Amino acid sequence: MCGIVGFTGMQEAAPILLDGLKKLEYRGYDSAGIAVMSGKTISVNKVRGRIANLCEKTKDGTSVPGPTGIGHTRWATHGAPTEENAHPHLSNDGRFAVVHNGIIENYLTLREELLRDGYQFQSETDTEVIVHLLELYYKGNVRDALLKTANRLRGSYALGVICSDEPGKIYAVREASPLILGVGIGENYFASDVTALVSHTRNVIYLDDGEFAELSGMSIRIFDCSGTEIRKKTTRILWDVQAAEKGGYEHFMLKEIMEQPGAVRAAIAPRIKNGKVIFEELGAFLPALPDIRKIIITACGSAYYAGCAGRYALEQLCGIPVEVELASELRYLNPLVDGHTLLIVISQSGETADTIAALKECKSRGAKTLAIVNVVGSTVAKLADCTVYTWAGPEIAVATTKGYTTQIAVLYLLAICFADHLNRLGKDEAAMLDTLQALPRRIQQAIDMNPAIPELAKKYHENHAFFFIGRNTDYAVALEGSLKMKEISYLHAEAYAAGELKHGTIALIDEHQPVIALCCNPFIMEKTLSNIVEVKSRGAEVLALTFRDNQKILPVADDLLFIPKVDALFSAVIEIVPLQLLAYYVAKENGCDIDKPKNLAKSVTVE
Ligand code: G6P
């Protein structure tokens, strides 16, 4: 995701801001910028691409003197990665500069309102509404303007703000996006991530949601959302710098697993408005939907498995047949597609060679094409007729986690949006939207409910092979669960549709092959339970994944993983989380290089 830094003190701000931004590079970004205040003058410098370009543009910061400033690395969400869209953004009167992490969900409404009020927009970002609101509400008191502005914003934001009327001051505001104050001697800092702070100070204050801070070189004042001053404790950071880059987690993969509640929220929340799923991106496509006779989902690796998991909701809610095809197969299949086919292409990177080829092949045959992509401006995003972003933020571990869950979340949203457009939802829509909006919370519960996973990994890590079984939606998740296990632990893991066991695989089952049984779909529960009994009677140990109050599983499972109860049509996004953690801890027990598994690449750009 994006990164934020802020500095005020006696030293030159720009080199410190640039250094802080470099420390945030690992998070991934595609443009960067700084705003430095000298006296009452604010100078903004922004670049597309690397921090190195910003260093070159500002002569390592020496061309922008001044002791106060804010900086930002942007990972494009709303609007392409251009210089105009890079932060900081300036108010029309030049008085305020703002950097922002997060997503302003109601930015379109605010933008229209501000345009009506005569404010000029220089960018396509959601962020720019903030700086114009500050100008609108500013009547000589920055704190008041910040409070009034924050009151109008819906979504998640960490903000860094400077105002030319207050030289030497920087402001920080936090709502559902991390922001940490760094306490120095005669100088103070803020950053979205301790990484940018630890080389300057190890004394930090963590802002909580709804709080904001006013920093000068000599003081830090913190206020709650009503504007009342509050006191907060200072914490001493003991991590080394490398650990801090991972936010204190030992591996990026674990960090990214833990980021999933926030990532899925960012994918879902801005798209639900007034009891409807709204995709601004699909405006031109939706009128053609009633003519669609078949949907093909295509992708590679985990993105393909996300398609397998999301197809159930799409097919059942829309009543349109859905096929899920591996892109490497589809491209050579001489696919039978035409203008009545919708091809949904899924890709985290947007650069996977087979996925691009399958997209081109189907497009050339007349299929309508829709891409679900994480990386803004990537090849798949550019080639498809329309693109829906997952907004998962940069994923650094090779084995995808939040990339995969946000892809499924978007497929759920598309299923509801399409079904609504086809008049197939009726009164069920509100309940479904409630379920979707609760998914981030449920993911967090799935993490919290399974503290025993590291212990289970100790029990199971010496096995050489695992079988993952399940039916229907559980089977789709089993596919990704087994892929996670083999990718990072190098243990053989195979997913089987539980009903297929008798057609061969059961010959392999004995006491040395633990079976991970997914049992989260009540519709098919009894059948899976019979399959579990079958493998148990052949000596297999069974680790069952199920919802917490499922008593039926107790007599047949040796060990349990839990999820909170969720409508099975939308549960894949929750079910996978304990399996990601299991794969992670098994790989850790086996001493594997978790973030960079051998022979694998994050983005497979060759056939
Ligand atoms: C590689 C990655 C996987 C990913 C797959 C498809 O194999 O290691 O994590 O699922 O490519 O990548 P994409 O970027 O198209 O989603």
Coordinates of C-alpha atoms and ligand atoms in Angstrom, one line a residue:
M1 CA 0.0 0.0 0.0
C2 CA 1.0 3.6 0.0
G3 CA 3.4 5.0 2.6
I4 CA 3.4 8.3 4.5
V5 CA 6.1 10.2 6.3
G6 CA 6.2 13.6 8.0
F7 CA 9.0 15.6 9.7
T8 CA 9.3 18.8 11.6
G9 CA 12.3 20.1 13.6
M10 CA 15.5 22.1 13.0
Q11 CA 17.1 20.0 10.3
E12 CA 16.4 20.2 6.6
A13 CA 13.2 18.1 6.0
A14 CA 13.6 16.9 2.4
P15 CA 16.5 14.5 2.9
I16 CA 14.8 13.0 6.0
L17 CA 11.5 12.6 4.0
L18 CA 13.3 11.0 1.1
D19 CA 15.1 8.6 3.4
G20 CA 11.8 7.7 5.1
L21 CA 10.2 7.1 1.7
K22 CA 13.1 4.8 0.7
K23 CA 12.4 2.8 3.8
L24 CA 8.8 2.4 2.7
E25 CA 9.8 1.2 -0.8
Y26 CA 9.4 -2.4 0.1
R27 CA 5.6 -1.9 0.4
G28 CA 5.4 -1.3 -3.4
Y29 CA 4.5 1.9 -5.1
D30 CA 4.4 3.5 -8.5
S31 CA 4.8 7.2 -7.8
A32 CA 6.1 9.4 -5.0
G33 CA 6.2 13.0 -3.8
I34 CA 7.2 15.4 -1.0
A35 CA 5.9 18.8 0.1
V36 CA 8.4 21.0 2.0
M37 CA 7.4 24.2 3.9
S38 CA 9.9 27.0 4.2
G39 CA 8.4 30.0 6.1
K40 CA 5.0 30.3 4.6
T41 CA 5.9 28.7 1.2
I42 CA 5.0 25.1 0.4
S43 CA 7.0 23.5 -2.5
V44 CA 5.7 20.2 -3.9
N45 CA 7.8 17.8 -6.0
K46 CA 6.3 14.6 -7.4
V47 CA 7.5 11.9 -9.8
R48 CA 6.1 8.9 -11.5
G49 CA 8.2 5.7 -10.7
R50 CA 11.0 5.4 -8.3
I51 CA 12.2 7.5 -5.3
A52 CA 15.5 7.7 -7.1
N53 CA 13.7 9.9 -9.7
L54 CA 12.5 12.1 -6.8
C55 CA 16.0 12.3 -5.4
E56 CA 17.3 13.3 -8.8
K57 CA 14.5 15.9 -9.3
T58 CA 15.2 17.5 -5.9
K59 CA 19.0 17.0 -5.9
D60 CA 18.7 14.6 -3.0
G61 CA 16.4 17.1 -1.3
T62 CA 18.9 20.0 -1.4
S63 CA 16.8 22.0 -3.9
V64 CA 13.8 22.2 -1.5
P65 CA 15.1 23.8 1.7
G66 CA 12.8 24.0 4.8
P67 CA 12.5 22.3 8.2
T68 CA 9.0 20.9 7.8
G69 CA 7.4 18.5 5.3
I70 CA 5.4 15.5 4.4
G71 CA 6.0 12.7 1.8
H72 CA 4.2 9.9 0.2
T73 CA 4.7 6.7 -1.9
R74 CA 1.6 6.0 -3.9
W75 CA 0.4 2.6 -5.0
A76 CA -2.3 3.5 -7.6
T77 CA -5.9 2.8 -6.8
H78 CA -8.1 5.7 -7.9
G79 CA -6.5 6.9 -11.1
A80 CA -3.4 5.8 -13.0
P81 CA 0.1 6.1 -11.6
T82 CA 0.9 9.5 -13.0
E83 CA 2.6 12.6 -11.7
E84 CA -0.8 14.4 -11.4
N85 CA -2.2 11.6 -9.3
A86 CA 0.8 11.3 -7.1
H87 CA 0.6 12.9 -3.6
P88 CA 1.0 15.5 -2.0
H89 CA -2.1 17.2 -3.3
L90 CA -2.4 21.0 -2.9
S91 CA -5.5 23.0 -2.2
N92 CA -6.6 25.5 -4.8
D93 CA -5.4 28.4 -2.7
G94 CA -2.0 26.6 -2.1
R95 CA -2.5 26.8 1.6
F96 CA -2.8 23.1 2.4
A97 CA -0.8 20.0 1.2
V98 CA -2.1 16.5 2.0
V99 CA -0.8 13.0 1.8
H100 CA -3.2 10.1 2.3
N101 CA -3.2 6.3 2.7
G102 CA -6.5 4.4 2.4
I103 CA -9.6 4.9 0.4
I104 CA -12.3 7.6 0.7
E105 CA -15.4 5.6 -0.1
N106 CA -17.7 8.6 -0.6
Y107 CA -15.3 10.6 -2.7
L108 CA -17.5 10.8 -5.7
T109 CA -20.3 12.5 -3.8
L110 CA -17.8 14.9 -2.2
R111 CA -16.1 15.6 -5.5
E112 CA -19.4 16.5 -7.2
E113 CA -20.2 18.8 -4.2
L114 CA -16.8 20.5 -4.4
L115 CA -17.0 20.9 -8.1
R116 CA -20.4 22.6 -7.7
D117 CA -18.7 24.9 -5.2
G118 CA -16.1 25.8 -7.8
Y119 CA -13.1 23.8 -6.6
Q120 CA -10.8 22.7 -9.4
F121 CA -9.4 19.2 -9.4
Q122 CA -6.0 18.4 -10.7
S123 CA -6.1 14.6 -10.3
E124 CA -8.4 11.5 -10.5
T125 CA -7.7 10.5 -7.0
D126 CA -10.1 10.1 -4.1
T127 CA -7.6 11.9 -1.9
E128 CA -8.0 15.3 -3.6
V129 CA -11.4 15.9 -2.1
I130 CA -9.7 16.0 1.3
V131 CA -7.5 19.0 0.5
H132 CA -10.4 21.0 -1.0
L133 CA -12.6 20.2 2.1
L134 CA -9.8 21.6 4.3
E135 CA -9.8 24.8 2.2
L136 CA -13.6 24.9 2.4
Y137 CA -13.7 24.5 6.2
Y138 CA -10.6 26.6 7.1
K139 CA -11.5 29.7 8.9
G140 CA -8.1 30.4 10.5
N141 CA -7.9 27.2 12.7
V142 CA -6.4 24.1 11.2
R143 CA -7.6 21.8 13.9
D144 CA -11.2 22.8 13.3
A145 CA -10.8 22.4 9.6
L146 CA -9.4 18.9 10.1
L147 CA -12.2 17.9 12.4
K148 CA -14.9 19.1 10.0
T149 CA -13.2 17.5 7.1
A150 CA -12.7 14.2 8.9
N151 CA -16.4 14.2 9.7
R152 CA -17.3 14.2 6.0
L153 CA -15.0 11.3 5.1
R154 CA -16.2 7.7 4.9
G155 CA -13.6 5.0 4.5
S156 CA -10.1 4.5 5.7
Y157 CA -7.5 7.1 5.9
A158 CA -4.2 8.1 7.4
L159 CA -3.5 11.7 6.6
G160 CA -0.5 13.9 6.7
V161 CA -1.3 17.6 6.4
I162 CA 0.7 20.9 6.4
C163 CA -0.7 24.4 6.2
S164 CA 1.3 27.4 5.1
D165 CA -0.3 29.6 7.9
E166 CA 1.4 27.3 10.4
P167 CA 5.1 27.0 9.6
G168 CA 6.8 24.3 11.6
K169 CA 3.7 22.3 12.2
I170 CA 2.6 18.9 10.7
Y171 CA -0.7 17.3 11.3
A172 CA -1.6 13.5 11.3
V173 CA -5.1 12.0 11.3
R174 CA -5.9 8.4 11.6
E175 CA -9.0 6.3 10.7
A176 CA -8.7 2.6 9.9
S177 CA -5.2 3.0 8.4
P178 CA -2.0 2.9 10.5
L179 CA -0.2 6.0 11.6
I180 CA 2.6 6.3 14.1
L181 CA 4.2 9.3 15.6
G182 CA 8.0 9.3 16.2
V183 CA 9.2 11.2 19.2
G184 CA 12.5 12.9 18.8
I185 CA 14.6 15.5 20.6
G186 CA 13.8 18.9 19.2
E187 CA 12.2 17.2 16.2
N188 CA 9.2 14.9 15.6
Y189 CA 8.0 12.6 12.9
F190 CA 5.1 10.6 11.7
A191 CA 4.9 7.6 9.4
S192 CA 2.5 4.9 8.2
D193 CA 5.0 2.3 9.2
V194 CA 7.7 2.2 11.9
T195 CA 10.3 1.3 9.3
A196 CA 10.5 4.9 8.3
L197 CA 11.1 6.0 11.9
V198 CA 13.5 3.6 13.5
S199 CA 16.7 5.1 12.1
H200 CA 15.7 8.4 13.7
T201 CA 13.9 7.4 16.9
R202 CA 12.7 4.3 18.6
N203 CA 10.2 6.2 20.8
V204 CA 6.8 6.1 19.1
I205 CA 3.1 6.8 19.8
Y206 CA 0.5 4.7 18.0
L207 CA -2.5 6.8 17.0
D208 CA -5.9 5.0 17.3
D209 CA -8.8 5.4 15.0
G210 CA -10.5 8.8 15.2
E211 CA -7.4 10.5 16.7
F212 CA -5.3 13.3 15.3
A213 CA -2.1 14.9 16.2
E214 CA -0.4 18.3 15.9
L215 CA 3.4 18.1 15.9
S216 CA 6.0 20.8 16.1
G217 CA 9.7 20.4 16.7
M218 CA 9.2 20.8 20.5
S219 CA 5.7 19.3 21.1
I220 CA 3.2 16.6 20.2
R221 CA -0.4 17.2 21.0
I222 CA -3.0 14.5 20.4
F223 CA -6.8 14.9 20.2
D224 CA -9.8 12.6 20.0
C225 CA -12.5 12.9 17.3
S226 CA -14.3 15.5 19.3
G227 CA -11.3 17.7 19.4
T228 CA -10.5 17.0 23.1
E229 CA -6.8 16.8 23.9
I230 CA -5.8 13.4 25.2
R231 CA -2.6 11.8 26.6
K232 CA -1.1 8.7 25.1
K233 CA 1.8 6.5 26.1
T234 CA 5.1 6.4 24.3
T235 CA 6.3 2.9 23.3
R236 CA 9.9 1.9 22.7
I237 CA 10.5 0.0 19.5
L238 CA 12.8 -3.0 20.0
W239 CA 12.6 -4.5 16.5
D240 CA 15.5 -4.3 14.1
V241 CA 14.9 -2.5 10.8
Q242 CA 14.4 -5.5 8.7
A243 CA 11.7 -6.9 11.1
A244 CA 10.1 -3.5 11.1
E245 CA 9.7 -3.6 7.3
K246 CA 7.6 -6.6 7.9
G247 CA 5.6 -4.7 10.5
G248 CA 7.1 -7.0 13.2
Y249 CA 6.1 -10.2 11.4
E250 CA 8.7 -12.8 10.7
H251 CA 7.7 -13.1 7.1
F252 CA 5.8 -11.0 4.5
M253 CA 3.5 -14.0 4.0
L254 CA 2.3 -13.9 7.6
K255 CA 2.0 -10.1 7.5
E256 CA -0.1 -10.4 4.3
I257 CA -2.3 -13.2 5.9
M258 CA -3.0 -10.8 8.8
E259 CA -3.7 -7.9 6.4
Q260 CA -6.6 -9.8 4.9
P261 CA -9.4 -8.3 7.0
G262 CA -8.3 -4.8 5.8
A263 CA -7.7 -5.9 2.2
V264 CA -11.1 -7.6 1.8
R265 CA -12.7 -4.6 3.4
A266 CA -11.0 -2.3 0.9
A267 CA -12.2 -4.5 -1.9
I268 CA -15.8 -4.7 -0.7
A269 CA -16.8 -1.6 1.3
P270 CA -16.5 1.1 -1.4
R271 CA -18.6 -0.9 -3.7
I272 CA -21.7 -1.2 -1.5
K273 CA -23.7 2.0 -1.6
N274 CA -27.3 2.5 -0.5
G275 CA -28.0 -1.2 -0.3
K276 CA -26.7 -2.0 -3.8
V277 CA -23.4 -3.2 -5.3
I278 CA -22.1 -0.4 -7.5
F279 CA -19.2 -0.9 -9.9
E280 CA -18.6 2.5 -11.6
E281 CA -16.1 0.6 -13.8
L282 CA -18.9 -1.5 -15.3
G283 CA -21.1 1.3 -16.6
A284 CA -20.7 0.5 -20.3
F285 CA -20.8 -3.3 -19.8
L286 CA -23.9 -3.8 -17.7
P287 CA -26.5 -3.1 -20.4
A288 CA -25.0 -6.0 -22.4
L289 CA -25.4 -8.4 -19.5
P290 CA -28.9 -9.8 -20.5
D291 CA -27.3 -11.1 -23.8
I292 CA -24.6 -13.1 -22.0
R293 CA -25.3 -16.9 -22.4
K294 CA -22.1 -18.2 -20.9
I295 CA -19.3 -17.0 -18.5
I296 CA -15.8 -18.3 -18.7
I297 CA -13.4 -17.5 -15.9
T298 CA -9.8 -17.9 -16.7
A299 CA -6.5 -17.5 -14.8
C300 CA -3.4 -19.3 -13.5
G301 CA -2.4 -20.6 -10.1
S302 CA -4.2 -19.2 -7.1
A303 CA -6.1 -16.8 -9.3
Y304 CA -7.5 -19.8 -11.1
Y305 CA -8.5 -21.3 -7.8
A306 CA -10.1 -18.0 -6.8
G307 CA -12.2 -18.5 -10.0
C308 CA -13.1 -22.0 -8.9
A309 CA -14.3 -20.6 -5.5
G310 CA -16.2 -17.7 -6.9
R311 CA -18.0 -19.5 -9.7
Y312 CA -20.6 -21.0 -7.3
A313 CA -22.0 -17.6 -6.4
L314 CA -21.8 -16.3 -9.9
E315 CA -23.6 -19.3 -11.4
Q316 CA -26.2 -19.7 -8.8
L317 CA -27.1 -16.0 -8.4
C318 CA -27.0 -15.1 -12.1
G319 CA -28.4 -18.3 -13.5
I320 CA -25.7 -18.2 -16.3
P321 CA -23.5 -21.3 -16.9
V322 CA -20.0 -20.6 -15.7
E323 CA -16.9 -22.5 -16.8
V324 CA -13.5 -22.1 -15.1
E325 CA -10.5 -22.8 -17.4
L326 CA -6.8 -22.7 -16.8
A327 CA -5.5 -19.9 -19.0
S328 CA -2.6 -22.1 -20.3
E329 CA -5.3 -24.5 -21.5
L330 CA -7.9 -22.0 -22.8
R331 CA -5.4 -20.3 -25.0
Y332 CA -4.9 -23.4 -27.1
L333 CA -8.4 -24.7 -26.8
N334 CA -9.8 -23.1 -29.9
P335 CA -12.3 -21.6 -27.5
L336 CA -16.0 -21.6 -28.6
V337 CA -16.8 -18.0 -27.6
D338 CA -18.7 -15.2 -29.2
G339 CA -20.4 -11.9 -28.3
H340 CA -22.7 -13.8 -26.0
T341 CA -19.7 -15.0 -23.9
L342 CA -18.3 -13.0 -20.9
L343 CA -14.7 -13.8 -20.2
I344 CA -13.6 -13.0 -16.7
V345 CA -9.9 -12.9 -16.4
I346 CA -8.3 -12.9 -12.9
S347 CA -4.7 -11.9 -12.2
Q348 CA -3.0 -10.4 -9.2
S349 CA -0.1 -9.1 -11.2
G350 CA -1.9 -8.5 -14.5
E351 CA 1.2 -9.7 -16.3
T352 CA 0.9 -13.5 -16.4
A353 CA 1.8 -14.6 -19.9
D354 CA -0.8 -17.4 -20.3
T355 CA -3.6 -15.2 -18.8
I356 CA -2.8 -12.4 -21.3
A357 CA -2.7 -14.9 -24.2
A358 CA -6.1 -16.4 -23.2
L359 CA -7.6 -12.9 -22.9
K360 CA -6.3 -11.9 -26.3
E361 CA -7.5 -15.2 -27.9
C362 CA -11.1 -14.9 -26.5
K363 CA -11.3 -11.1 -27.2
S364 CA -10.3 -11.7 -30.8
R365 CA -13.2 -14.1 -31.1
G366 CA -15.6 -11.5 -29.9
A367 CA -16.0 -12.4 -26.2
K368 CA -16.8 -9.5 -23.9
T369 CA -13.9 -9.3 -21.4
L370 CA -13.8 -8.2 -17.8
A371 CA -10.6 -8.3 -15.7
I372 CA -10.2 -8.7 -12.0
V373 CA -6.7 -7.3 -11.3
N374 CA -4.7 -6.0 -8.4
V375 CA -1.9 -4.1 -10.1
V376 CA -3.2 -0.8 -11.6
G377 CA -2.2 -0.1 -15.2
S378 CA -1.0 -3.7 -15.8
T379 CA -1.2 -5.4 -19.2
V380 CA -4.4 -7.4 -18.4
A381 CA -6.0 -4.3 -17.0
K382 CA -5.3 -2.4 -20.2
L383 CA -6.4 -5.2 -22.6
A384 CA -9.7 -6.0 -21.0
D385 CA -12.9 -4.2 -22.0
C386 CA -13.4 -3.3 -18.4
T387 CA -11.3 -3.8 -15.2
V388 CA -12.3 -4.2 -11.6
Y389 CA -9.4 -3.7 -9.2
T390 CA -9.1 -5.9 -6.1
W391 CA -7.3 -3.1 -4.1
A392 CA -5.3 -5.7 -2.1
G393 CA -2.2 -3.5 -2.0
P394 CA 1.2 -4.8 -2.9
E395 CA 1.8 -8.4 -2.2
I396 CA 5.5 -9.3 -1.6
A397 CA 5.4 -12.9 -0.5
V398 CA 5.5 -15.2 -3.6
A399 CA 2.7 -17.3 -2.3
T400 CA -0.4 -15.2 -2.6
T401 CA -2.8 -14.8 0.3
K402 CA -4.6 -11.4 0.3
G403 CA -4.4 -11.3 -3.5
Y404 CA -6.4 -14.5 -3.6
T405 CA -9.0 -13.6 -1.0
T406 CA -9.7 -10.2 -2.5
Q407 CA -10.2 -11.8 -6.0
I408 CA -12.9 -14.0 -4.5
A409 CA -14.4 -11.0 -2.7
V410 CA -14.7 -9.2 -6.0
L411 CA -16.3 -12.3 -7.6
Y412 CA -18.9 -12.3 -4.9
L413 CA -19.6 -8.6 -5.5
L414 CA -19.9 -9.2 -9.3
A415 CA -22.3 -12.1 -8.7
I416 CA -24.6 -9.9 -6.7
C417 CA -24.2 -6.9 -9.0
F418 CA -25.0 -9.0 -12.1
A419 CA -27.9 -10.9 -10.4
D420 CA -29.4 -7.6 -9.4
H421 CA -29.1 -6.3 -12.9
L422 CA -30.8 -9.4 -14.2
N423 CA -33.6 -8.9 -11.6
R424 CA -32.9 -12.2 -9.9
L425 CA -32.3 -11.1 -6.3
G426 CA -35.4 -9.7 -4.7
K427 CA -35.5 -9.6 -0.9
D428 CA -32.4 -11.8 -0.5
E429 CA -30.1 -8.9 -1.6
A430 CA -30.0 -7.1 1.7
A431 CA -29.0 -10.2 3.7
M432 CA -26.3 -11.1 1.1
L433 CA -24.9 -7.6 1.4
D434 CA -24.8 -7.9 5.1
T435 CA -22.9 -11.2 4.8
L436 CA -20.4 -9.6 2.4
Q437 CA -19.9 -6.6 4.7
A438 CA -19.3 -8.9 7.6
L439 CA -16.6 -10.9 5.8
P440 CA -13.6 -8.8 6.9
R441 CA -14.8 -9.3 10.5
R442 CA -15.3 -13.0 9.9
I443 CA -11.8 -13.3 8.5
Q444 CA -10.4 -11.8 11.7
Q445 CA -12.4 -14.2 13.7
A446 CA -11.0 -17.1 11.6
I447 CA -7.5 -15.9 12.5
D448 CA -8.4 -15.5 16.2
M449 CA -10.2 -18.8 16.5
N450 CA -7.2 -20.9 15.7
P451 CA -4.4 -20.2 18.1
A452 CA -3.5 -23.9 18.0
I453 CA -2.2 -23.9 14.4
P454 CA 1.5 -23.6 15.3
E455 CA 1.1 -26.6 17.6
L456 CA -0.8 -28.5 14.9
A457 CA 2.0 -27.7 12.5
K458 CA 4.5 -29.3 15.0
K459 CA 2.4 -32.5 14.9
Y460 CA 1.9 -32.7 11.1
H461 CA 5.1 -31.2 9.6
E462 CA 7.0 -34.5 9.3
N463 CA 4.4 -36.1 7.1
H464 CA 5.5 -36.3 3.4
A465 CA 2.0 -36.0 1.9
F466 CA -1.3 -34.4 2.7
F467 CA -4.7 -35.0 1.1
F468 CA -7.2 -32.1 1.1
I469 CA -10.8 -33.2 0.6
G470 CA -14.1 -31.4 0.3
R471 CA -17.1 -31.0 -1.8
N472 CA -18.6 -28.1 -3.7
T473 CA -17.3 -24.8 -2.3
D474 CA -15.2 -26.7 0.2
Y475 CA -13.5 -28.5 -2.7
A476 CA -12.6 -25.2 -4.4
V477 CA -10.9 -24.1 -1.2
A478 CA -9.2 -27.4 -0.8
L479 CA -7.5 -26.8 -4.2
E480 CA -6.0 -23.5 -2.9
G481 CA -5.2 -24.9 0.5
S482 CA -3.2 -27.8 -1.0
L483 CA -1.4 -25.4 -3.3
K484 CA -0.4 -23.2 -0.4
M485 CA 1.0 -26.2 1.4
K486 CA 3.1 -27.5 -1.5
E487 CA 4.3 -24.0 -2.6
I488 CA 5.9 -23.1 0.7
S489 CA 6.5 -26.3 2.5
Y490 CA 7.6 -28.4 -0.5
L491 CA 5.4 -31.3 0.9
H492 CA 3.3 -33.2 -1.4
A493 CA -0.3 -32.0 -1.1
E494 CA -3.2 -33.0 -3.3
A495 CA -6.7 -31.7 -3.3
Y496 CA -9.5 -34.2 -4.1
A497 CA -13.2 -33.7 -4.5
A498 CA -14.3 -35.9 -1.7
G499 CA -16.7 -37.9 -3.8
E500 CA -13.8 -38.9 -6.1
L501 CA -11.7 -40.6 -3.4
K502 CA -13.1 -44.0 -4.2
H503 CA -12.0 -43.7 -7.8
G504 CA -8.4 -44.1 -7.0
T505 CA -6.9 -41.9 -4.3
I506 CA -8.3 -44.0 -1.5
A507 CA -5.7 -46.6 -2.5
L508 CA -3.0 -44.2 -1.2
I509 CA -4.6 -43.5 2.2
D510 CA -3.0 -45.0 5.2
E511 CA -1.7 -43.8 8.6
H512 CA 1.1 -41.9 6.9
Q513 CA -1.2 -39.6 4.8
P514 CA -3.0 -37.1 7.0
V515 CA -6.3 -35.9 5.4
I516 CA -7.3 -32.3 5.8
A517 CA -11.1 -32.4 5.5
L518 CA -13.1 -29.3 4.7
C519 CA -16.5 -29.5 6.1
C520 CA -18.0 -26.0 6.1
N521 CA -20.8 -26.5 3.6
P522 CA -24.0 -27.7 5.4
F523 CA -25.7 -28.5 2.1
I524 CA -23.2 -31.3 1.5
M525 CA -22.0 -32.0 5.0
E526 CA -23.3 -35.5 5.5
K527 CA -21.6 -36.7 2.3
T528 CA -18.3 -35.3 3.3
L529 CA -18.7 -36.8 6.8
S530 CA -19.1 -40.3 5.2
N531 CA -15.9 -39.7 3.2
I532 CA -14.1 -38.7 6.4
V533 CA -15.2 -42.0 8.0
E534 CA -13.8 -43.9 5.0
V535 CA -10.4 -42.4 5.2
K536 CA -10.3 -42.8 9.0
S537 CA -11.1 -46.4 8.7
R538 CA -8.0 -46.7 6.5
G539 CA -5.8 -45.3 9.3
A540 CA -5.6 -41.6 8.2
E541 CA -5.4 -38.9 10.8
V542 CA -8.0 -36.3 10.0
L543 CA -7.6 -32.6 10.6
A544 CA -11.1 -31.1 9.9
L545 CA -11.9 -27.5 9.1
T546 CA -15.4 -26.7 10.1
F547 CA -17.5 -24.1 11.9
R548 CA -17.3 -23.9 15.6
D549 CA -20.6 -25.4 16.7
N550 CA -20.5 -28.4 14.4
Q551 CA -21.0 -31.3 16.8
K552 CA -21.2 -33.9 14.0
I553 CA -17.5 -33.6 13.2
L554 CA -16.3 -34.4 16.7
P555 CA -16.5 -38.2 16.6
V556 CA -14.6 -38.4 13.3
A557 CA -11.9 -35.7 13.5
D558 CA -8.5 -36.0 15.3
D559 CA -7.9 -32.3 15.2
L560 CA -9.9 -29.3 14.3
L561 CA -9.5 -25.9 12.6
F562 CA -12.4 -23.5 12.9
I563 CA -14.2 -20.8 11.0
P564 CA -17.2 -18.7 12.1
K565 CA -20.5 -19.8 10.5
V566 CA -21.0 -18.1 7.1
D567 CA -23.4 -18.8 4.3
A568 CA -21.5 -21.4 2.3
L569 CA -21.9 -19.5 -1.0
F570 CA -19.6 -16.8 0.5
S571 CA -17.5 -18.8 2.9
A572 CA -14.5 -19.7 0.7
V573 CA -12.9 -16.3 1.6
I574 CA -12.9 -17.3 5.3
E575 CA -12.2 -21.0 4.9
I576 CA -8.8 -20.5 3.3
V577 CA -7.4 -18.4 6.1
P578 CA -6.7 -21.3 8.6
L579 CA -5.3 -23.3 5.7
Q580 CA -2.9 -20.5 4.8
L581 CA -1.8 -20.3 8.4
L582 CA -1.3 -24.1 8.6
A583 CA 0.8 -24.1 5.4
Y584 CA 2.8 -21.2 6.9
Y585 CA 3.6 -22.9 10.2
V586 CA 4.3 -26.3 8.6
A587 CA 6.8 -24.5 6.3
K588 CA 8.3 -22.7 9.2
E589 CA 8.7 -25.9 11.2
N590 CA 10.5 -27.3 8.1
G591 CA 12.8 -24.3 7.9
C592 CA 11.7 -23.3 4.4
D593 CA 12.3 -20.0 2.8
I594 CA 8.7 -19.0 3.1
D595 CA 8.6 -15.7 1.3
K596 CA 10.7 -16.9 -1.7
P597 CA 10.0 -20.6 -2.2
K598 CA 12.4 -22.4 -4.5
N599 CA 11.7 -22.3 -8.2
L600 CA 8.7 -20.1 -7.9
A601 CA 8.1 -16.5 -9.2
K602 CA 5.6 -13.9 -8.1
S603 CA 4.8 -13.1 -11.6
V604 CA 5.1 -15.6 -14.4
T605 CA 5.7 -13.5 -17.5
V606 CA 6.8 -16.4 -19.8
E607 CA 4.8 -19.3 -21.1
Ligands
G6P1 C1 2.4 -17.4 -9.9 C2 2.3 -16.9 -8.5 C3 0.9 -17.3 -7.9 C4 -0.2 -16.7 -8.8 C5 0.0 -17.1 -10.2 C6 -0.9 -16.3 -11.1 O1 2.4 -18.8 -10.0 O2 3.3 -17.5 -7.7 O3 0.8 -16.8 -6.6 O4 -1.4 -17.1 -8.3 O5 1.3 -16.8 -10.7 O6 -0.5 -14.9 -11.0 P1 -1.4 -13.7 -11.3 O7 -0.5 -12.5 -11.1 O8 -1.9 -13.8 -12.7 O9 -2.5 -13.7 -10.3

